Amino acid sequence: MALVLIRYSEIGLKSRYVRRKFEELLIADIKKALSYYGIKNKIKRTWGRIFIELSDFEKAIEPLKNVFGIVSFSPVIETEANLDEIERDAAEYAKIGSNETFAIRARRTGQHDFTSQDVAIRAGRAVENAMHARVNLTNPDKEIFIEVRDDKAFIFSEKIKGAGGMPYGSQGKVVGIVENEEDMLASWLMMRRGCIVEFACTGKMEQKIRERAMWRDVKIHFIEEEKHKFAEKLAARTGAKAIVVGGETFKKMELPVFYPLLGFQEVKK
């Protein structure tokens, strides 16, 4: 089983109660994503971090990259939070050529009888001796990260970028009018901000919506009348608080209309 460390950002700015709720939503979406792709997993939550044991890390990369709320994630090795074991495992973990340079980036959370600098110095010396590589803290060829959290330490060298944003379902509900790719991107951006989207679409966009939604249970409604009226009726029926569109400017409506693509110089299709 591979162990993966999950990072998030905006959730950490919330109060303890809200943070816990958002973490629960994020974990639920992670479980859905991994189950959708048939990946066995076991999730553990600590303060400020989520850890996942995975049956197949390579297969999990794409779904994890598309979970809203994940800023980045890393495959890690776990060891005990003492300098001797950190030193030993860092030296075994490092894959650095003798003509390459490296840097150790260490951080701690919790109470320990050593500092982050102690971790970096001891681990750096061990890697240097084992690999015959040189230290370069300014512009290294490779970086090794060591994160000490209470009684455990985690060693990794790779940070894979996630979708960012907020956990899906953490914000309100909106109606997304989707007639083209720009509209679809606008609704996707609102999903990324945590909104649940009720899709009002033309038939040609149904498949595109399902592709973008991936494992998420989305509701698709086909536009049956003038789209402005249809969107307002759909919002009233579903409890949505706003309408989302891509590039088209709407006439005055009862509900707020969001234009997430405003400010983008070019929309990729």
Short mmCIF file of C-alpha atoms in Angstrom, two decimals:
data_model
loop_
_atom_site.label_atom_id
_atom_site.label_comp_id
_atom_site.label_asym_id
_atom_site.label_seq_id
_atom_site.Cartn_x
_atom_site.Cartn_y
_atom_site.Cartn_z
CA MET A 1 0.00 0.00 0.00
CA ALA A 2 1.24 3.49 -0.88
CA LEU A 3 0.89 6.32 1.63
CA VAL A 4 -0.12 9.74 0.28
CA LEU A 5 -0.15 13.10 2.06
CA ILE A 6 -2.96 15.47 1.01
CA ARG A 7 -2.62 19.25 1.40
CA TYR A 8 -5.33 21.89 1.36
CA SER A 9 -5.13 25.65 1.89
CA GLU A 10 -8.34 27.66 2.19
CA ILE A 11 -9.96 25.14 4.54
CA GLY A 12 -7.21 25.85 7.03
CA LEU A 13 -8.32 29.48 7.31
CA LYS A 14 -11.74 28.54 8.69
CA SER A 15 -12.86 28.17 12.30
CA ARG A 16 -12.36 24.79 13.96
CA TYR A 17 -16.02 23.81 13.45
CA VAL A 18 -16.20 24.92 9.81
CA ARG A 19 -12.81 23.41 9.12
CA ARG A 20 -13.97 20.03 10.39
CA LYS A 21 -17.10 20.15 8.22
CA PHE A 22 -15.10 21.10 5.14
CA GLU A 23 -12.58 18.33 5.82
CA GLU A 24 -15.43 15.83 6.03
CA LEU A 25 -16.74 17.00 2.65
CA LEU A 26 -13.26 16.77 1.15
CA ILE A 27 -12.72 13.26 2.50
CA ALA A 28 -16.13 12.16 1.22
CA ASP A 29 -15.29 13.43 -2.27
CA ILE A 30 -11.87 11.75 -2.18
CA LYS A 31 -13.53 8.45 -1.27
CA LYS A 32 -16.05 8.82 -4.11
CA ALA A 33 -13.29 9.60 -6.59
CA LEU A 34 -11.14 6.64 -5.60
CA SER A 35 -14.08 4.23 -5.42
CA TYR A 36 -15.25 5.38 -8.87
CA TYR A 37 -11.90 4.24 -10.26
CA GLY A 38 -11.84 1.04 -8.23
CA ILE A 39 -8.93 2.06 -5.99
CA LYS A 40 -8.92 0.61 -2.49
CA ASN A 41 -8.16 3.23 0.13
CA LYS A 42 -8.01 4.00 3.82
CA ILE A 43 -8.14 7.63 4.93
CA LYS A 44 -6.75 9.10 8.14
CA ARG A 45 -7.14 12.74 9.21
CA THR A 46 -4.71 14.71 11.38
CA TRP A 47 -4.63 18.43 12.16
CA GLY A 48 -3.97 20.23 8.88
CA ARG A 49 -3.31 17.11 6.83
CA ILE A 50 -5.10 14.11 5.36
CA PHE A 51 -3.31 10.81 4.73
CA ILE A 52 -4.49 8.07 2.37
CA GLU A 53 -3.30 4.49 2.08
CA LEU A 54 -3.76 3.45 -1.55
CA SER A 55 -3.71 0.12 -3.32
CA ASP A 56 -2.47 1.78 -6.55
CA PHE A 57 -0.87 5.23 -6.38
CA GLU A 58 -0.26 5.63 -10.13
CA LYS A 59 -3.91 4.92 -10.86
CA ALA A 60 -4.97 7.41 -8.16
CA ILE A 61 -3.01 10.37 -9.51
CA GLU A 62 -5.60 11.60 -12.03
CA PRO A 63 -8.65 11.36 -9.74
CA LEU A 64 -6.78 13.07 -6.89
CA LYS A 65 -5.70 15.86 -9.26
CA ASN A 66 -9.38 16.51 -9.96
CA VAL A 67 -10.73 16.59 -6.39
CA PHE A 68 -11.70 20.17 -5.58
CA GLY A 69 -10.06 21.39 -2.39
CA ILE A 70 -6.76 19.53 -2.81
CA VAL A 71 -3.89 21.96 -3.38
CA SER A 72 -1.22 19.30 -3.77
CA PHE A 73 -0.36 15.76 -2.71
CA SER A 74 2.74 13.62 -2.30
CA PRO A 75 3.60 9.94 -2.01
CA VAL A 76 5.50 9.66 1.28
CA ILE A 77 7.37 7.17 3.39
CA GLU A 78 6.54 7.14 7.09
CA THR A 79 9.06 6.76 9.90
CA GLU A 80 9.36 7.51 13.60
CA ALA A 81 9.92 11.09 14.73
CA ASN A 82 13.43 10.64 16.05
CA LEU A 83 16.60 11.87 14.43
CA ASP A 84 18.30 8.48 14.09
CA GLU A 85 15.42 6.94 12.12
CA ILE A 86 14.86 10.08 10.06
CA GLU A 87 18.56 10.13 9.18
CA ARG A 88 18.58 6.45 8.21
CA ASP A 89 15.39 6.56 6.13
CA ALA A 90 16.31 9.80 4.36
CA ALA A 91 19.59 8.24 3.23
CA GLU A 92 17.77 5.11 2.00
CA TYR A 93 15.05 7.16 0.28
CA ALA A 94 17.34 9.57 -1.59
CA LYS A 95 17.90 8.82 -5.26
CA ILE A 96 20.54 11.38 -6.14
CA GLY A 97 23.47 11.03 -8.50
CA SER A 98 26.99 11.88 -7.35
CA ASN A 99 27.09 14.76 -9.84
CA GLU A 100 23.78 16.22 -8.61
CA THR A 101 23.06 18.70 -5.83
CA PHE A 102 20.28 18.49 -3.26
CA ALA A 103 18.60 20.29 -0.38
CA ILE A 104 16.67 19.06 2.65
CA ARG A 105 13.52 21.05 3.48
CA ALA A 106 12.32 20.23 6.99
CA ARG A 107 9.35 21.38 9.07
CA ARG A 108 7.78 20.26 12.34
CA THR A 109 4.42 20.24 14.08
CA GLY A 110 4.22 19.21 17.73
CA GLN A 111 6.63 18.98 20.67
CA HIS A 112 10.09 17.54 20.04
CA ASP A 113 13.53 17.73 21.61
CA PHE A 114 15.02 18.83 18.28
CA THR A 115 14.44 21.64 15.81
CA SER A 116 13.63 21.66 12.11
CA GLN A 117 17.20 22.75 11.48
CA ASP A 118 18.47 19.73 13.41
CA VAL A 119 16.41 17.50 11.11
CA ALA A 120 17.78 19.19 8.00
CA ILE A 121 21.40 19.00 9.18
CA ARG A 122 21.30 15.35 10.26
CA ALA A 123 19.35 14.15 7.22
CA GLY A 124 21.46 16.24 4.87
CA ARG A 125 24.69 14.81 6.24
CA ALA A 126 23.34 11.26 5.92
CA VAL A 127 22.26 11.78 2.30
CA GLU A 128 25.55 13.48 1.46
CA ASN A 129 27.55 10.55 2.83
CA ALA A 130 25.35 7.88 1.23
CA MET A 131 25.01 9.44 -2.22
CA HIS A 132 28.29 11.39 -2.41
CA ALA A 133 26.18 14.33 -3.56
CA ARG A 134 26.66 18.01 -2.75
CA VAL A 135 24.31 20.28 -0.82
CA ASN A 136 22.93 23.35 -2.58
CA LEU A 137 20.23 25.15 -0.61
CA THR A 138 19.68 27.89 -3.20
CA ASN A 139 19.23 26.05 -6.48
CA PRO A 140 19.41 22.28 -5.93
CA ASP A 141 18.85 19.67 -8.61
CA LYS A 142 16.61 17.76 -6.19
CA GLU A 143 14.76 18.55 -2.98
CA ILE A 144 13.90 16.13 -0.19
CA PHE A 145 11.11 17.23 2.12
CA ILE A 146 10.81 15.97 5.69
CA GLU A 147 7.65 16.76 7.63
CA VAL A 148 7.64 15.82 11.31
CA ARG A 149 4.17 15.64 12.82
CA ASP A 150 3.99 14.64 16.49
CA ASP A 151 5.37 11.08 16.79
CA LYS A 152 5.76 10.43 13.04
CA ALA A 153 7.91 11.81 10.25
CA PHE A 154 7.16 11.77 6.53
CA ILE A 155 9.76 11.92 3.78
CA PHE A 156 8.99 12.80 0.17
CA SER A 157 10.44 14.50 -2.90
CA GLU A 158 7.44 15.04 -5.15
CA LYS A 159 4.56 17.52 -4.90
CA ILE A 160 1.77 16.93 -7.41
CA LYS A 161 -0.49 19.90 -8.03
CA GLY A 162 -4.21 19.49 -7.35
CA ALA A 163 -7.28 21.38 -8.55
CA GLY A 164 -7.31 23.73 -5.55
CA GLY A 165 -10.50 25.56 -4.65
CA MET A 166 -13.00 24.44 -2.02
CA PRO A 167 -14.52 21.01 -1.32
CA TYR A 168 -17.45 20.22 -3.58
CA GLY A 169 -20.72 20.92 -1.77
CA SER A 170 -19.21 23.30 0.79
CA GLN A 171 -20.97 26.34 -0.70
CA GLY A 172 -24.47 27.02 -2.00
CA LYS A 173 -26.37 25.73 -5.00
CA VAL A 174 -26.45 27.52 -8.37
CA VAL A 175 -28.01 26.93 -11.78
CA GLY A 176 -25.48 26.65 -14.58
CA ILE A 177 -26.78 27.41 -18.07
CA VAL A 178 -24.62 25.36 -20.41
CA GLU A 179 -24.95 25.81 -24.16
CA ASN A 180 -21.27 25.77 -25.14
CA GLU A 181 -17.73 25.17 -23.87
CA GLU A 182 -17.45 28.60 -22.24
CA ASP A 183 -20.62 28.00 -20.25
CA MET A 184 -19.29 24.59 -19.19
CA LEU A 185 -16.02 26.11 -17.99
CA ALA A 186 -17.93 28.77 -16.03
CA SER A 187 -19.96 26.09 -14.24
CA TRP A 188 -16.82 24.04 -13.62
CA LEU A 189 -15.19 27.04 -11.95
CA MET A 190 -18.19 27.40 -9.65
CA MET A 191 -17.94 23.70 -8.79
CA ARG A 192 -14.28 24.32 -8.01
CA ARG A 193 -15.38 27.04 -5.59
CA GLY A 194 -17.49 24.46 -3.76
CA CYS A 195 -20.90 25.11 -5.35
CA ILE A 196 -23.37 22.39 -6.29
CA VAL A 197 -24.49 23.08 -9.86
CA GLU A 198 -27.90 22.25 -11.28
CA PHE A 199 -27.22 22.11 -15.01
CA ALA A 200 -29.66 23.62 -17.49
CA CYS A 201 -28.36 22.56 -20.87
CA THR A 202 -29.00 21.77 -24.49
CA GLY A 203 -28.81 18.13 -25.51
CA LYS A 204 -25.45 18.47 -27.25
CA MET A 205 -23.74 19.44 -23.97
CA GLU A 206 -24.98 16.55 -21.84
CA GLN A 207 -21.98 14.32 -22.51
CA LYS A 208 -19.53 17.15 -21.91
CA ILE A 209 -21.16 17.85 -18.54
CA ARG A 210 -20.91 14.22 -17.50
CA GLU A 211 -17.26 14.09 -18.56
CA ARG A 212 -16.45 17.16 -16.46
CA ALA A 213 -18.49 15.97 -13.50
CA MET A 214 -16.61 12.65 -13.46
CA TRP A 215 -17.68 10.77 -10.28
CA ARG A 216 -19.92 13.54 -8.94
CA ASP A 217 -23.67 13.05 -8.94
CA VAL A 218 -24.94 15.98 -10.98
CA LYS A 219 -28.47 16.77 -12.09
CA ILE A 220 -29.01 17.71 -15.71
CA HIS A 221 -32.14 19.50 -16.91
CA PHE A 222 -32.80 20.09 -20.60
CA ILE A 223 -33.89 23.60 -21.51
CA GLU A 224 -37.53 23.44 -22.60
CA GLU A 225 -38.38 27.13 -23.01
CA GLU A 226 -36.70 30.53 -23.15
CA LYS A 227 -33.52 29.89 -21.14
CA HIS A 228 -33.80 32.88 -18.80
CA LYS A 229 -37.26 31.84 -17.65
CA PHE A 230 -36.25 28.19 -17.48
CA ALA A 231 -33.23 28.99 -15.31
CA GLU A 232 -35.26 31.08 -12.88
CA LYS A 233 -37.94 28.40 -12.56
CA LEU A 234 -35.29 25.73 -12.06
CA ALA A 235 -33.62 27.82 -9.36
CA ALA A 236 -36.92 28.29 -7.54
CA ARG A 237 -37.66 24.57 -7.73
CA THR A 238 -34.21 23.41 -6.56
CA GLY A 239 -33.35 26.12 -4.05
CA ALA A 240 -30.48 27.54 -6.10
CA LYS A 241 -29.40 31.05 -5.10
CA ALA A 242 -27.78 32.26 -8.32
CA ILE A 243 -27.34 31.63 -12.04
CA VAL A 244 -24.00 31.00 -13.78
CA VAL A 245 -23.17 31.67 -17.42
CA GLY A 246 -20.06 31.89 -19.58
CA GLY A 247 -19.82 34.86 -21.90
CA GLU A 248 -23.39 35.95 -22.64
CA THR A 249 -24.72 39.01 -20.80
CA PHE A 250 -28.17 38.42 -19.36
CA LYS A 251 -31.01 40.86 -19.02
CA LYS A 252 -32.06 41.89 -15.53
CA MET A 253 -33.10 38.86 -13.51
CA GLU A 254 -34.45 38.26 -10.04
CA LEU A 255 -31.43 36.21 -8.99
CA PRO A 256 -27.74 37.18 -9.05
CA VAL A 257 -25.94 36.15 -12.24
CA PHE A 258 -22.30 35.07 -11.93
CA TYR A 259 -19.78 35.43 -14.77
CA PRO A 260 -16.70 33.47 -13.57
CA LEU A 261 -14.88 33.95 -16.87
CA LEU A 262 -14.77 37.74 -16.62
CA GLY A 263 -11.14 38.76 -16.40
CA PHE A 264 -9.91 35.78 -18.41
CA GLN A 265 -8.25 37.12 -21.55
CA GLU A 266 -8.76 33.89 -23.42
CA VAL A 267 -10.92 30.86 -22.71
CA LYS A 268 -9.37 27.54 -23.71
CA LYS A 269 -11.84 25.35 -25.58
#
